[in-house]
Tab-separated table of C-alpha atoms in Angstrom:
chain	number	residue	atom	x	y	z
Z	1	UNK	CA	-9.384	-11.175	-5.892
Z	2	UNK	CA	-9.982	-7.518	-5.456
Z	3	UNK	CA	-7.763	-5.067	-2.792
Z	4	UNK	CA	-11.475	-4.258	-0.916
Z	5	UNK	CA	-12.777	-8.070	-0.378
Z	6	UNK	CA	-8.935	-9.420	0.892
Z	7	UNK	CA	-8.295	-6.693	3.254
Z	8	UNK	CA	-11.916	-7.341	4.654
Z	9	UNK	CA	-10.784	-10.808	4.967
Z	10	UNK	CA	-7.475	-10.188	5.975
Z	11	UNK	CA	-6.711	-6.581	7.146
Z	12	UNK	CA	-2.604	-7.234	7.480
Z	13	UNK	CA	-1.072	-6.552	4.444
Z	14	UNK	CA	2.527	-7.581	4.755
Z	15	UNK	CA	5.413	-4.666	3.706
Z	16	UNK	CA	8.239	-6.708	1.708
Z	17	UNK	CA	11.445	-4.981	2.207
Z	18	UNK	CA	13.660	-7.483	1.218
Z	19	UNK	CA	14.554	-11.380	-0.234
Z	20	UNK	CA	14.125	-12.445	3.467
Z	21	UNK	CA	10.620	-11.128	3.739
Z	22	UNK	CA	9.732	-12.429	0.693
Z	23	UNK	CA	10.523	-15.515	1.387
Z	24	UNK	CA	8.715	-15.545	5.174
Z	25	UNK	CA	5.453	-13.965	3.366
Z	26	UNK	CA	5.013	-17.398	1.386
Z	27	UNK	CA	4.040	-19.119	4.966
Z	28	UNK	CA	2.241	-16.266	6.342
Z	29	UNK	CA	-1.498	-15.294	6.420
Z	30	UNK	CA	-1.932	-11.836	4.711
Z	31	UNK	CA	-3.218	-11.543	0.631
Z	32	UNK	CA	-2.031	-8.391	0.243
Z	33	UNK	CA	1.777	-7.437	-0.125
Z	34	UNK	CA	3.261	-4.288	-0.528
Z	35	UNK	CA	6.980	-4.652	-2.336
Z	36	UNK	CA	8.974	-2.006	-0.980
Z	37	UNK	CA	12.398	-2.966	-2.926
Z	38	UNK	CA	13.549	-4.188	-6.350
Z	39	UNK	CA	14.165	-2.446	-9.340
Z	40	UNK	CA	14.123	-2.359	-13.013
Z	41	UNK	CA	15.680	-5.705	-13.623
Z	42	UNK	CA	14.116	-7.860	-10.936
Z	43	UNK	CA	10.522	-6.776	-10.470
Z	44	UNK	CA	8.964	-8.818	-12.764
Z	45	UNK	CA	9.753	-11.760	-11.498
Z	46	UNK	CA	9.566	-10.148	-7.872
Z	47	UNK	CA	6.260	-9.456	-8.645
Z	48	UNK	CA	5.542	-13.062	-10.321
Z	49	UNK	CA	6.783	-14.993	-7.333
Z	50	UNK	CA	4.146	-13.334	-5.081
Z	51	UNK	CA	1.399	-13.781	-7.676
Z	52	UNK	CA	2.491	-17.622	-7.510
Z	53	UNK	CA	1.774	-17.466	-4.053
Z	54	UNK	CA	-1.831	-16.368	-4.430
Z	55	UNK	CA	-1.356	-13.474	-2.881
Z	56	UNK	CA	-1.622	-9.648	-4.050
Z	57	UNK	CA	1.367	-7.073	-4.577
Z	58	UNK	CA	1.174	-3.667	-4.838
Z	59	UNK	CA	4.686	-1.917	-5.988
Z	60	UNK	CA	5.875	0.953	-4.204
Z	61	UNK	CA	6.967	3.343	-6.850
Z	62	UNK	CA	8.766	5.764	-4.608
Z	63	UNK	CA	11.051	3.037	-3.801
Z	64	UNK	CA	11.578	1.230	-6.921
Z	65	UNK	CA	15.316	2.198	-9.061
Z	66	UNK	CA	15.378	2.831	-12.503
Z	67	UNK	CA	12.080	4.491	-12.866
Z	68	UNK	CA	11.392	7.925	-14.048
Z	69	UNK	CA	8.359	9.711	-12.646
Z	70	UNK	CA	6.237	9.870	-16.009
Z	71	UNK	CA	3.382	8.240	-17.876
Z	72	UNK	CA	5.572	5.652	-19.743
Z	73	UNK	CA	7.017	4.493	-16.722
Z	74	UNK	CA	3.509	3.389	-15.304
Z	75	UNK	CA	2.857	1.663	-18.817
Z	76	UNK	CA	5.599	-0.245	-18.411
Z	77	UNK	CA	4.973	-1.629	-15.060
Z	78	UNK	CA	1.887	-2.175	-16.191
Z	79	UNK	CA	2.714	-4.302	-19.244
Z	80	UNK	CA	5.923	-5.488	-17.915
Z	81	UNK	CA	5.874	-5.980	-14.827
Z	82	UNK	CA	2.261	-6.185	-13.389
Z	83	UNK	CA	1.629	-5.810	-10.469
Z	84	UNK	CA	-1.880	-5.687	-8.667
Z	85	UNK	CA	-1.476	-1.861	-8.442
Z	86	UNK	CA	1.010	0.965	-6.782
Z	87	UNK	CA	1.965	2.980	-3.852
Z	88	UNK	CA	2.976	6.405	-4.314
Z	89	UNK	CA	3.857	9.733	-2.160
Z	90	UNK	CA	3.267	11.754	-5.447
Z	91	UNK	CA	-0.017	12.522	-6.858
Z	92	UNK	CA	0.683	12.704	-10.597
Z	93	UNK	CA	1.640	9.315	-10.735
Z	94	UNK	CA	-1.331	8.055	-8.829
Z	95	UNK	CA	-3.528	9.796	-11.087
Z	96	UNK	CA	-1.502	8.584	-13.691
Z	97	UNK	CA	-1.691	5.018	-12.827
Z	98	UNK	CA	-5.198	5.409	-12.553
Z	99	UNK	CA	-5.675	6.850	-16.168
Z	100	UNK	CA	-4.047	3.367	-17.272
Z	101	UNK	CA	-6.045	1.013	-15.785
Z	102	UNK	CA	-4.070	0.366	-12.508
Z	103	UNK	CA	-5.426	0.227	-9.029
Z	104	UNK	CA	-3.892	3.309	-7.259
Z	105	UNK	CA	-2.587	4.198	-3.014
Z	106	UNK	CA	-2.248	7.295	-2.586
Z	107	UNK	CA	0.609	7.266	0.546
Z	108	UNK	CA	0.524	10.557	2.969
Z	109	UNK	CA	2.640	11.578	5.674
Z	110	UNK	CA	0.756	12.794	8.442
Z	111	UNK	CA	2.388	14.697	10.710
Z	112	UNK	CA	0.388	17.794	11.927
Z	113	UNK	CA	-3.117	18.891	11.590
Z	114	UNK	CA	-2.539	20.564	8.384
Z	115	UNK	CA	-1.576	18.211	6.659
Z	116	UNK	CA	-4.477	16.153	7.249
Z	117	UNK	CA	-6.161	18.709	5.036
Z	118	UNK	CA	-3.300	18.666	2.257
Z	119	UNK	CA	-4.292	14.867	2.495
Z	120	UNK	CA	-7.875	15.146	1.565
Z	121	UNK	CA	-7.143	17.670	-1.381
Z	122	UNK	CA	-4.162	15.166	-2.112
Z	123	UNK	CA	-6.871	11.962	-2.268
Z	124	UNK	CA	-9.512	14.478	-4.564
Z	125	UNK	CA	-6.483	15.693	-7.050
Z	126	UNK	CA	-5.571	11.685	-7.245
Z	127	UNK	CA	-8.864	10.026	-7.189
Z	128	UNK	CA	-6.835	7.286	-5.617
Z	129	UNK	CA	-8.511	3.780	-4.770
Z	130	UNK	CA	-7.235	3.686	-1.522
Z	131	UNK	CA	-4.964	5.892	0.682
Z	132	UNK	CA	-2.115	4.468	3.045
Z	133	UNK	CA	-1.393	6.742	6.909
Z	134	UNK	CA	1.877	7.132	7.712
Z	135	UNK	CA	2.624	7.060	10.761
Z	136	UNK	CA	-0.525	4.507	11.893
Z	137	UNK	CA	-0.512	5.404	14.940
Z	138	UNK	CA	-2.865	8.539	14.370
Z	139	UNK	CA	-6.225	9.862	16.577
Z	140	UNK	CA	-9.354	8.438	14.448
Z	141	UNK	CA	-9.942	12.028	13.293
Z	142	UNK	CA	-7.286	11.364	10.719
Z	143	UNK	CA	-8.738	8.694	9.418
Z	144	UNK	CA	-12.840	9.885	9.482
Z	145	UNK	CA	-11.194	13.176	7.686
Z	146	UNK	CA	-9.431	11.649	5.216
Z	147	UNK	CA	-12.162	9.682	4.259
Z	148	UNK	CA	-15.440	11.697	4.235
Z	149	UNK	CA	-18.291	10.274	3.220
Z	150	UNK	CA	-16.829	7.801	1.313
Z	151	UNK	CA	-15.463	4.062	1.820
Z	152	UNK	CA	-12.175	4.925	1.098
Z	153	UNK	CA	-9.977	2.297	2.292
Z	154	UNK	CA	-7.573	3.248	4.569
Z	155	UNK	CA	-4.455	1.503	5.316
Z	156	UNK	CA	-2.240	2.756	7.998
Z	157	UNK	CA	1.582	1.948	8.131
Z	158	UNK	CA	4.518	2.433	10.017
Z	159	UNK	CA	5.332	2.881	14.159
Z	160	UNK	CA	2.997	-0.390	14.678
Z	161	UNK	CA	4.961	-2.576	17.251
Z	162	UNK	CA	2.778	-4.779	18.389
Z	163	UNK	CA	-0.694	-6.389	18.563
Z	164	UNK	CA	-1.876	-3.804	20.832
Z	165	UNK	CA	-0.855	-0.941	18.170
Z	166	UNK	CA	-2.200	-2.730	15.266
Z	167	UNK	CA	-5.648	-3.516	17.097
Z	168	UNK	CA	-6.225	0.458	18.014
Z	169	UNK	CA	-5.285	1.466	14.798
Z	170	UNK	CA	-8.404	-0.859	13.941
Z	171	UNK	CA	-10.480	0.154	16.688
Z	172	UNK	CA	-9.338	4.102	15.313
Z	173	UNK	CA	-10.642	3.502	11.941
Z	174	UNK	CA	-8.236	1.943	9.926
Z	175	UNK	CA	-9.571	-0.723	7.062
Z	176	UNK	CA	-6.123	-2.337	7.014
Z	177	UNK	CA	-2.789	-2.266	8.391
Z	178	UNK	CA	0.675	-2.463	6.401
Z	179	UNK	CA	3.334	-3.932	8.543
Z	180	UNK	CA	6.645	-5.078	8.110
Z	181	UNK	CA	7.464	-7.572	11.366
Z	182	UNK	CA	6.635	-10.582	10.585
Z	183	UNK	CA	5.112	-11.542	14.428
Z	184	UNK	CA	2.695	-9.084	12.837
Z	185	UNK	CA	1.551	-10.989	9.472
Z	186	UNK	CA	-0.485	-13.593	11.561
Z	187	UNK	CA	-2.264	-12.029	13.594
Z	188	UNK	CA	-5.829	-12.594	13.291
């Protein structure tokens, strides 16, 4: 299973913010997960009990405790904890994780014009594998920008409702959604 081929299969990934969620994932149709809680102490087996459920997790290293923001932190979540890859606001990390081995998302904020352009230097300095939108909800512009000539995959999160939001975020140019409401995780 690689990050490209499941969210071409199944473009919802489904944003685990808590036990609850990770227990309602287990029954629900996306591959992908993105674990937005834990820390230290319980990721790995976090992290295990998705992998047990055939499905792929991606950590969100902005909002994991008892990390520091340096090399040896990545190693260890790497070799400890393993996830499929990370999600990270700052750059140095995904470059970081990328130097190690580990598949990289590059999250952005997008809330004006020029940040769309901090983005795309933001993606280059990375070399992320993939890039996540925040807010989704953003003119396809955004997302033909951010990705150039490339096929960048582009996930775009937060302010998605409902069925009609997630479906013109598609029809914008998104590759893949990440959602937390689970009415959201089975939608075809």
């Amino acid at each position: 299973m690689n990050f490209q081929q499941e969210i071409e299969n199944k473009p919802v990934i489904a944003a685990l913010r808590n036990e609850q969620d990770l227990q309602v994932v287990s029954h629900s149709r996306p591959s992908v997960c993105f674990l937005l809680f834990g820390d230290i102490n319980s990721l790995a087996n976090i992290v295990r009990r998705v992998k047990d459920m055939k499905k792929l997790v991606y950590l969100h290293l902005d909002l994991a405790q008892g990390f520091g923001n340096d090399r040896a932190a990545l190693q260890y979540i790497k070799n400890e904890i393993q996830p499929d890859g990370i999600v990270s606001t700052r750059t140095h990390l995904i470059r970081f994780a990328r130097e190690e081995g580990l598949f990289a998302i590059q999250r952005l904020f997008i809330p004006d014009g020029m940040s769309v352009e901090t983005g795309k230097q933001l993606i280059k300095q990375s070399r992320a594998d993939a890039v996540e939108v925040m807010p989704g909800i953003v003119p396809p512009w955004v997302f033909q920008t951010l990705r150039g000539k490339s096929d960048l995959p582009i996930v775009a999160g937060g302010l998605l409702r409902d069925c009609k939001d997630v479906k013109k975020t598609f029809v914008n140019g998104a590759s893949a959604v990440s959602v937390s409401s689970h009415q959201l995780w089975n939608i075809e």
